[in-house]
Amino acid sequence: MKPFEAVGRRACEYAASMRENLAFLGETTVCALSILARPRRFRLGDSALAFERASFDALPVTTGIGFLLGLILAFQSAAALKMFGVEVYVSDLLAIALFRELGPLVTAIVLAGRTGSAFAAEIGAMKVNEELDALTTMGLPPVRFLVMPRVVAAVAAMPILTIFAELAGLIGGAIVLRMMNVPPSVFWRHVADVSTVFTISFGLAKGAFFGALVAIVGCAAGMRTKSTADGVGRAATSAVVGGIVSIAVADGLLAYLCYLWNI
């Protein structure tokens, strides 16, 4: 009976974890609505500090990955389109892929690995040191005091990081096409032709949504940290894994909805 007992125990653990996550999501939603009703209760200074760490400190990594992504996509797609003599349409493919899908997705994964884990580690260390209990004792809700500033910072940082990643990717693609004797003016004209306001806005909105997911998952992992020697490390790992899985699931659902609505 040991295998069945292990499966049952693991199922119960997953059910309890899901219940805790839903409860945390509901508490965060209620807190966000209360802040909208009373904006003065929002801790703007803490949010600005978290925004600086999540956005400006992450720009070099995000820009570098976006540049390499543009180079790789341009090389791979040009190898196929070169057989038909239409290498110039690599610019169209690159712009649509970056603006609609790859720009927000890759940036969100970087944010999950860099910022989501930091959120979990910070809040987890505070829980281990019993600082969360002290906040609750003083009548300060930890969700409003710690979680909401980080969620707002991640939501605000993601569009900025996405824009820089997309621009870096386009520059990488322009360099590749210039090596294939495609003038930069032709490349940027094709990019401008396929880059509609809706395409760019949709990608930025998707990035902001991914940022909210990363922040909520990271803060939830920090709030569930156990007071053990490896508790903070496990919380950071859970934040990264949970954030990436959440991004992948949400991106798949959005892609399916776009297909249904013919967007």
mmCIF file of C-alpha atoms in Angstrom:
data_model
loop_
_atom_site.group_PDB
_atom_site.id
_atom_site.type_symbol
_atom_site.label_atom_id
_atom_site.label_comp_id
_atom_site.label_asym_id
_atom_site.label_seq_id
_atom_site.Cartn_x
_atom_site.Cartn_y
_atom_site.Cartn_z
ATOM 1 C CA MET A 1 0.000 0.000 0.000
ATOM 2 C CA LYS A 2 2.985 2.316 0.232
ATOM 3 C CA PRO A 3 2.854 3.486 -3.424
ATOM 4 C CA PHE A 4 -0.858 4.291 -3.128
ATOM 5 C CA GLU A 5 -0.240 6.015 0.189
ATOM 6 C CA ALA A 6 2.482 8.151 -1.382
ATOM 7 C CA VAL A 7 0.239 9.092 -4.305
ATOM 8 C CA GLY A 8 -2.608 9.984 -1.962
ATOM 9 C CA ARG A 9 -0.343 12.037 0.271
ATOM 10 C CA ARG A 10 1.071 13.916 -2.730
ATOM 11 C CA ALA A 11 -2.454 14.568 -4.051
ATOM 12 C CA CYS A 12 -3.506 15.954 -0.682
ATOM 13 C CA GLU A 13 -0.435 18.184 -0.634
ATOM 14 C CA TYR A 14 -1.217 19.514 -4.119
ATOM 15 C CA ALA A 15 -4.840 20.146 -3.129
ATOM 16 C CA ALA A 16 -3.767 22.029 -0.014
ATOM 17 C CA SER A 17 -1.252 24.060 -2.022
ATOM 18 C CA MET A 18 -3.919 24.909 -4.608
ATOM 19 C CA ARG A 19 -6.299 25.998 -1.860
ATOM 20 C CA GLU A 20 -3.629 28.234 -0.332
ATOM 21 C CA ASN A 21 -2.818 29.767 -3.723
ATOM 22 C CA LEU A 22 -6.472 30.514 -4.439
ATOM 23 C CA ALA A 23 -6.888 32.052 -0.983
ATOM 24 C CA PHE A 24 -3.792 34.210 -1.530
ATOM 25 C CA LEU A 25 -5.033 35.271 -4.972
ATOM 26 C CA GLY A 26 -8.401 36.244 -3.517
ATOM 27 C CA GLU A 27 -6.774 38.215 -0.694
ATOM 28 C CA THR A 28 -4.531 40.005 -3.189
ATOM 29 C CA THR A 29 -7.506 40.880 -5.397
ATOM 30 C CA VAL A 30 -9.470 42.278 -2.456
ATOM 31 C CA CYS A 31 -6.441 44.281 -1.359
ATOM 32 C CA ALA A 32 -5.993 45.695 -4.871
ATOM 33 C CA LEU A 33 -9.642 46.774 -4.988
ATOM 34 C CA SER A 34 -9.363 48.420 -1.586
ATOM 35 C CA ILE A 35 -6.267 50.336 -2.737
ATOM 36 C CA LEU A 36 -8.158 51.529 -5.820
ATOM 37 C CA ALA A 37 -10.870 52.824 -3.506
ATOM 38 C CA ARG A 38 -8.297 54.438 -1.165
ATOM 39 C CA PRO A 39 -5.116 55.227 -3.130
ATOM 40 C CA ARG A 40 -3.451 56.940 -0.165
ATOM 41 C CA ARG A 41 -3.055 53.557 1.523
ATOM 42 C CA PHE A 42 -0.670 52.426 -1.201
ATOM 43 C CA ARG A 43 3.034 52.431 -0.269
ATOM 44 C CA LEU A 44 4.471 54.307 -3.246
ATOM 45 C CA GLY A 45 8.038 54.423 -1.907
ATOM 46 C CA ASP A 46 8.312 50.656 -1.539
ATOM 47 C CA SER A 47 6.804 50.176 -4.995
ATOM 48 C CA ALA A 48 9.301 52.623 -6.540
ATOM 49 C CA LEU A 49 12.229 50.744 -4.971
ATOM 50 C CA ALA A 50 10.901 47.388 -6.207
ATOM 51 C CA PHE A 51 10.308 48.933 -9.648
ATOM 52 C CA GLU A 52 13.923 50.098 -9.843
ATOM 53 C CA ARG A 53 15.212 46.640 -8.979
ATOM 54 C CA ALA A 54 12.833 44.900 -11.372
ATOM 55 C CA SER A 55 13.270 47.231 -14.349
ATOM 56 C CA PHE A 56 16.472 49.261 -14.544
ATOM 57 C CA ASP A 57 18.677 46.655 -12.884
ATOM 58 C CA ALA A 58 17.344 44.012 -15.302
ATOM 59 C CA LEU A 59 17.797 46.047 -18.489
ATOM 60 C CA PRO A 60 21.272 44.708 -19.427
ATOM 61 C CA VAL A 61 20.201 41.065 -19.144
ATOM 62 C CA THR A 62 16.885 41.603 -20.921
ATOM 63 C CA THR A 63 18.410 43.659 -23.723
ATOM 64 C CA GLY A 64 21.218 41.152 -24.260
ATOM 65 C CA ILE A 65 18.840 38.207 -24.458
ATOM 66 C CA GLY A 66 16.545 40.129 -26.816
ATOM 67 C CA PHE A 67 19.472 40.950 -29.095
ATOM 68 C CA LEU A 68 20.620 37.329 -29.221
ATOM 69 C CA LEU A 69 17.037 36.200 -29.819
ATOM 70 C CA GLY A 70 16.746 38.524 -32.807
ATOM 71 C CA LEU A 71 20.047 37.278 -34.222
ATOM 72 C CA ILE A 72 19.058 33.629 -33.856
ATOM 73 C CA LEU A 73 15.583 34.094 -35.332
ATOM 74 C CA ALA A 74 16.945 36.059 -38.264
ATOM 75 C CA PHE A 75 19.645 33.497 -39.051
ATOM 76 C CA GLN A 76 17.279 30.524 -38.782
ATOM 77 C CA SER A 77 14.440 32.059 -40.802
ATOM 78 C CA ALA A 78 16.775 33.520 -43.418
ATOM 79 C CA ALA A 79 18.240 30.072 -44.053
ATOM 80 C CA ALA A 80 14.784 28.818 -45.057
ATOM 81 C CA LEU A 81 13.589 31.917 -46.936
ATOM 82 C CA LYS A 82 16.849 32.201 -48.850
ATOM 83 C CA MET A 83 15.871 29.191 -50.943
ATOM 84 C CA PHE A 84 12.972 31.255 -52.340
ATOM 85 C CA GLY A 85 14.957 34.479 -52.669
ATOM 86 C CA VAL A 86 12.764 36.401 -50.187
ATOM 87 C CA GLU A 87 15.182 37.086 -47.351
ATOM 88 C CA VAL A 88 13.674 40.550 -46.973
ATOM 89 C CA TYR A 89 10.554 39.042 -45.429
ATOM 90 C CA VAL A 90 12.615 37.965 -42.443
ATOM 91 C CA SER A 91 11.925 41.472 -41.123
ATOM 92 C CA ASP A 92 8.167 40.890 -41.249
ATOM 93 C CA LEU A 93 8.449 37.531 -39.496
ATOM 94 C CA LEU A 94 10.780 38.919 -36.859
ATOM 95 C CA ALA A 95 8.620 41.940 -36.077
ATOM 96 C CA ILE A 96 5.395 39.937 -35.726
ATOM 97 C CA ALA A 97 7.060 37.231 -33.632
ATOM 98 C CA LEU A 98 8.718 39.697 -31.271
ATOM 99 C CA PHE A 99 5.786 42.066 -30.817
ATOM 100 C CA ARG A 100 3.058 39.461 -30.395
ATOM 101 C CA GLU A 101 4.734 36.508 -28.722
ATOM 102 C CA LEU A 102 8.451 36.176 -28.095
ATOM 103 C CA GLY A 103 9.161 39.619 -26.684
ATOM 104 C CA PRO A 104 6.714 39.410 -23.747
ATOM 105 C CA LEU A 105 7.316 35.683 -23.228
ATOM 106 C CA VAL A 106 11.112 35.771 -23.013
ATOM 107 C CA THR A 107 11.056 38.934 -20.902
ATOM 108 C CA ALA A 108 8.593 37.353 -18.480
ATOM 109 C CA ILE A 109 10.786 34.260 -18.127
ATOM 110 C CA VAL A 110 13.777 36.484 -17.338
ATOM 111 C CA LEU A 111 11.656 38.392 -14.822
ATOM 112 C CA ALA A 112 10.579 35.130 -13.185
ATOM 113 C CA GLY A 113 14.157 33.940 -12.811
ATOM 114 C CA ARG A 114 15.537 37.249 -11.608
ATOM 115 C CA THR A 115 12.770 39.168 -9.843
ATOM 116 C CA GLY A 116 10.265 36.479 -8.876
ATOM 117 C CA SER A 117 12.914 34.572 -6.964
ATOM 118 C CA ALA A 118 14.063 37.798 -5.284
ATOM 119 C CA PHE A 119 10.506 38.551 -4.125
ATOM 120 C CA ALA A 120 10.178 35.052 -2.692
ATOM 121 C CA ALA A 121 13.551 35.235 -0.944
ATOM 122 C CA GLU A 122 12.857 38.658 0.572
ATOM 123 C CA ILE A 123 9.433 37.769 1.956
ATOM 124 C CA GLY A 124 10.617 34.285 2.937
ATOM 125 C CA ALA A 125 13.487 35.725 4.978
ATOM 126 C CA MET A 126 11.045 38.060 6.705
ATOM 127 C CA LYS A 127 8.814 35.124 7.575
ATOM 128 C CA VAL A 128 11.715 33.095 8.942
ATOM 129 C CA ASN A 129 12.720 36.082 11.093
ATOM 130 C CA GLU A 130 9.097 36.378 12.278
ATOM 131 C CA GLU A 131 8.764 39.867 10.811
ATOM 132 C CA LEU A 132 5.472 38.921 9.141
ATOM 133 C CA ASP A 133 4.063 37.943 12.520
ATOM 134 C CA ALA A 134 5.183 41.304 13.872
ATOM 135 C CA LEU A 135 3.389 43.128 11.054
ATOM 136 C CA THR A 136 0.204 41.173 11.714
ATOM 137 C CA THR A 137 0.465 41.914 15.439
ATOM 138 C CA MET A 138 0.764 45.648 14.719
ATOM 139 C CA GLY A 139 -2.344 45.493 12.519
ATOM 140 C CA LEU A 140 -0.495 45.854 9.200
ATOM 141 C CA PRO A 141 -1.709 43.295 6.626
ATOM 142 C CA PRO A 142 1.359 41.696 4.982
ATOM 143 C CA VAL A 143 -0.429 41.539 1.619
ATOM 144 C CA ARG A 144 -1.010 45.293 1.499
ATOM 145 C CA PHE A 145 2.309 46.108 3.129
ATOM 146 C CA LEU A 146 4.609 43.776 1.154
ATOM 147 C CA VAL A 147 2.834 42.107 -1.761
ATOM 148 C CA MET A 148 0.957 44.928 -3.492
ATOM 149 C CA PRO A 149 4.000 47.226 -3.969
ATOM 150 C CA ARG A 150 5.864 44.360 -5.620
ATOM 151 C CA VAL A 151 2.942 43.394 -7.845
ATOM 152 C CA VAL A 152 2.505 46.981 -9.053
ATOM 153 C CA ALA A 153 6.250 47.293 -9.639
ATOM 154 C CA ALA A 154 6.363 44.110 -11.734
ATOM 155 C CA VAL A 155 3.320 45.157 -13.777
ATOM 156 C CA ALA A 156 4.896 48.565 -14.476
ATOM 157 C CA ALA A 157 8.343 47.153 -15.236
ATOM 158 C CA MET A 158 7.312 44.485 -17.731
ATOM 159 C CA PRO A 159 6.217 46.813 -20.601
ATOM 160 C CA ILE A 160 9.484 48.753 -20.313
ATOM 161 C CA LEU A 161 11.603 45.614 -20.343
ATOM 162 C CA THR A 162 9.538 44.217 -23.222
ATOM 163 C CA ILE A 163 10.078 47.323 -25.337
ATOM 164 C CA PHE A 164 13.850 47.214 -24.853
ATOM 165 C CA ALA A 165 13.965 43.477 -25.587
ATOM 166 C CA GLU A 166 11.957 43.917 -28.781
ATOM 167 C CA LEU A 167 14.071 46.824 -29.996
ATOM 168 C CA ALA A 168 17.252 44.882 -29.291
ATOM 169 C CA GLY A 169 15.861 41.892 -31.172
ATOM 170 C CA LEU A 170 15.006 44.059 -34.182
ATOM 171 C CA ILE A 171 18.512 45.544 -34.168
ATOM 172 C CA GLY A 172 19.946 42.030 -34.142
ATOM 173 C CA GLY A 173 17.746 41.069 -37.088
ATOM 174 C CA ALA A 174 18.762 44.215 -38.987
ATOM 175 C CA ILE A 175 22.435 43.311 -38.538
ATOM 176 C CA VAL A 176 21.841 39.821 -39.924
ATOM 177 C CA LEU A 177 19.946 41.113 -42.976
ATOM 178 C CA ARG A 178 22.601 43.748 -43.579
ATOM 179 C CA MET A 179 25.084 40.877 -43.859
ATOM 180 C CA MET A 180 22.769 39.440 -46.534
ATOM 181 C CA ASN A 181 22.850 42.690 -48.545
ATOM 182 C CA VAL A 182 19.420 43.901 -47.403
ATOM 183 C CA PRO A 183 19.613 47.673 -46.749
ATOM 184 C CA PRO A 184 18.593 48.810 -43.239
ATOM 185 C CA SER A 185 16.041 51.217 -44.752
ATOM 186 C CA VAL A 186 14.243 48.294 -46.398
ATOM 187 C CA PHE A 187 14.302 46.300 -43.163
ATOM 188 C CA TRP A 188 12.811 49.078 -41.052
ATOM 189 C CA ARG A 189 10.196 49.890 -43.716
ATOM 190 C CA HIS A 190 8.963 46.295 -43.630
ATOM 191 C CA VAL A 191 8.931 46.383 -39.825
ATOM 192 C CA ALA A 192 6.852 49.575 -39.867
ATOM 193 C CA ASP A 193 4.403 48.072 -42.370
ATOM 194 C CA VAL A 194 3.536 45.051 -40.217
ATOM 195 C CA SER A 195 3.753 46.758 -36.811
ATOM 196 C CA THR A 196 0.240 47.974 -36.104
ATOM 197 C CA VAL A 197 -0.839 49.768 -32.950
ATOM 198 C CA PHE A 198 -2.927 46.778 -31.909
ATOM 199 C CA THR A 199 -0.011 44.348 -32.321
ATOM 200 C CA ILE A 200 2.327 46.431 -30.177
ATOM 201 C CA SER A 201 -0.342 47.211 -27.565
ATOM 202 C CA PHE A 202 -1.379 43.559 -27.343
ATOM 203 C CA GLY A 203 2.197 42.488 -26.690
ATOM 204 C CA LEU A 204 2.692 45.126 -24.001
ATOM 205 C CA ALA A 205 -0.603 44.220 -22.307
ATOM 206 C CA LYS A 206 0.398 40.564 -22.362
ATOM 207 C CA GLY A 207 3.718 41.509 -20.790
ATOM 208 C CA ALA A 208 1.989 43.428 -17.979
ATOM 209 C CA PHE A 209 -0.246 40.417 -17.316
ATOM 210 C CA PHE A 210 2.780 38.124 -17.182
ATOM 211 C CA GLY A 211 4.433 40.542 -14.763
ATOM 212 C CA ALA A 212 1.452 40.309 -12.422
ATOM 213 C CA LEU A 213 1.627 36.503 -12.569
ATOM 214 C CA VAL A 214 5.333 36.454 -11.766
ATOM 215 C CA ALA A 215 4.946 38.823 -8.823
ATOM 216 C CA ILE A 216 1.932 37.018 -7.351
ATOM 217 C CA VAL A 217 3.566 33.590 -7.654
ATOM 218 C CA GLY A 218 6.827 34.863 -6.169
ATOM 219 C CA CYS A 219 5.158 36.600 -3.242
ATOM 220 C CA ALA A 220 2.931 33.579 -2.594
ATOM 221 C CA ALA A 221 5.996 31.332 -2.462
ATOM 222 C CA GLY A 222 7.616 33.710 0.012
ATOM 223 C CA MET A 223 4.517 33.798 2.215
ATOM 224 C CA ARG A 224 4.514 29.971 2.348
ATOM 225 C CA THR A 225 8.173 29.710 3.359
ATOM 226 C CA LYS A 226 8.838 27.163 6.086
ATOM 227 C CA SER A 227 11.066 28.054 9.027
ATOM 228 C CA THR A 228 13.789 25.565 8.149
ATOM 229 C CA ALA A 229 17.395 25.816 7.044
ATOM 230 C CA ASP A 230 16.520 25.443 3.367
ATOM 231 C CA GLY A 231 13.127 27.152 3.522
ATOM 232 C CA VAL A 232 14.159 30.342 1.719
ATOM 233 C CA GLY A 233 15.974 28.394 -1.017
ATOM 234 C CA ARG A 234 12.943 26.199 -1.601
ATOM 235 C CA ALA A 235 10.726 29.289 -1.753
ATOM 236 C CA ALA A 236 12.952 30.897 -4.408
ATOM 237 C CA THR A 237 12.989 27.686 -6.440
ATOM 238 C CA SER A 238 9.218 27.354 -6.154
ATOM 239 C CA ALA A 239 8.809 30.971 -7.289
ATOM 240 C CA VAL A 240 10.904 30.434 -10.436
ATOM 241 C CA VAL A 241 9.300 27.111 -11.393
ATOM 242 C CA GLY A 242 5.783 28.273 -10.577
ATOM 243 C CA GLY A 243 6.269 31.548 -12.417
ATOM 244 C CA ILE A 244 7.532 29.896 -15.602
ATOM 245 C CA VAL A 245 4.753 27.297 -15.552
ATOM 246 C CA SER A 246 2.132 30.006 -14.961
ATOM 247 C CA ILE A 247 3.511 32.054 -17.856
ATOM 248 C CA ALA A 248 3.480 29.057 -20.190
ATOM 249 C CA VAL A 249 -0.096 28.102 -19.267
ATOM 250 C CA ALA A 250 -1.354 31.681 -19.540
ATOM 251 C CA ASP A 251 0.400 32.180 -22.877
ATOM 252 C CA GLY A 252 -1.150 28.995 -24.241
ATOM 253 C CA LEU A 253 -4.627 30.098 -23.140
ATOM 254 C CA LEU A 254 -4.141 33.533 -24.685
ATOM 255 C CA ALA A 255 -2.953 31.983 -27.950
ATOM 256 C CA TYR A 256 -6.037 29.750 -28.018
ATOM 257 C CA LEU A 257 -8.352 32.712 -27.354
ATOM 258 C CA CYS A 258 -6.668 34.730 -30.091
ATOM 259 C CA TYR A 259 -7.243 31.831 -32.455
ATOM 260 C CA LEU A 260 -10.918 31.588 -31.508
ATOM 261 C CA TRP A 261 -11.492 35.327 -31.835
ATOM 262 C CA ASN A 262 -9.385 35.578 -34.999
ATOM 263 C CA ILE A 263 -7.112 38.225 -33.517
#
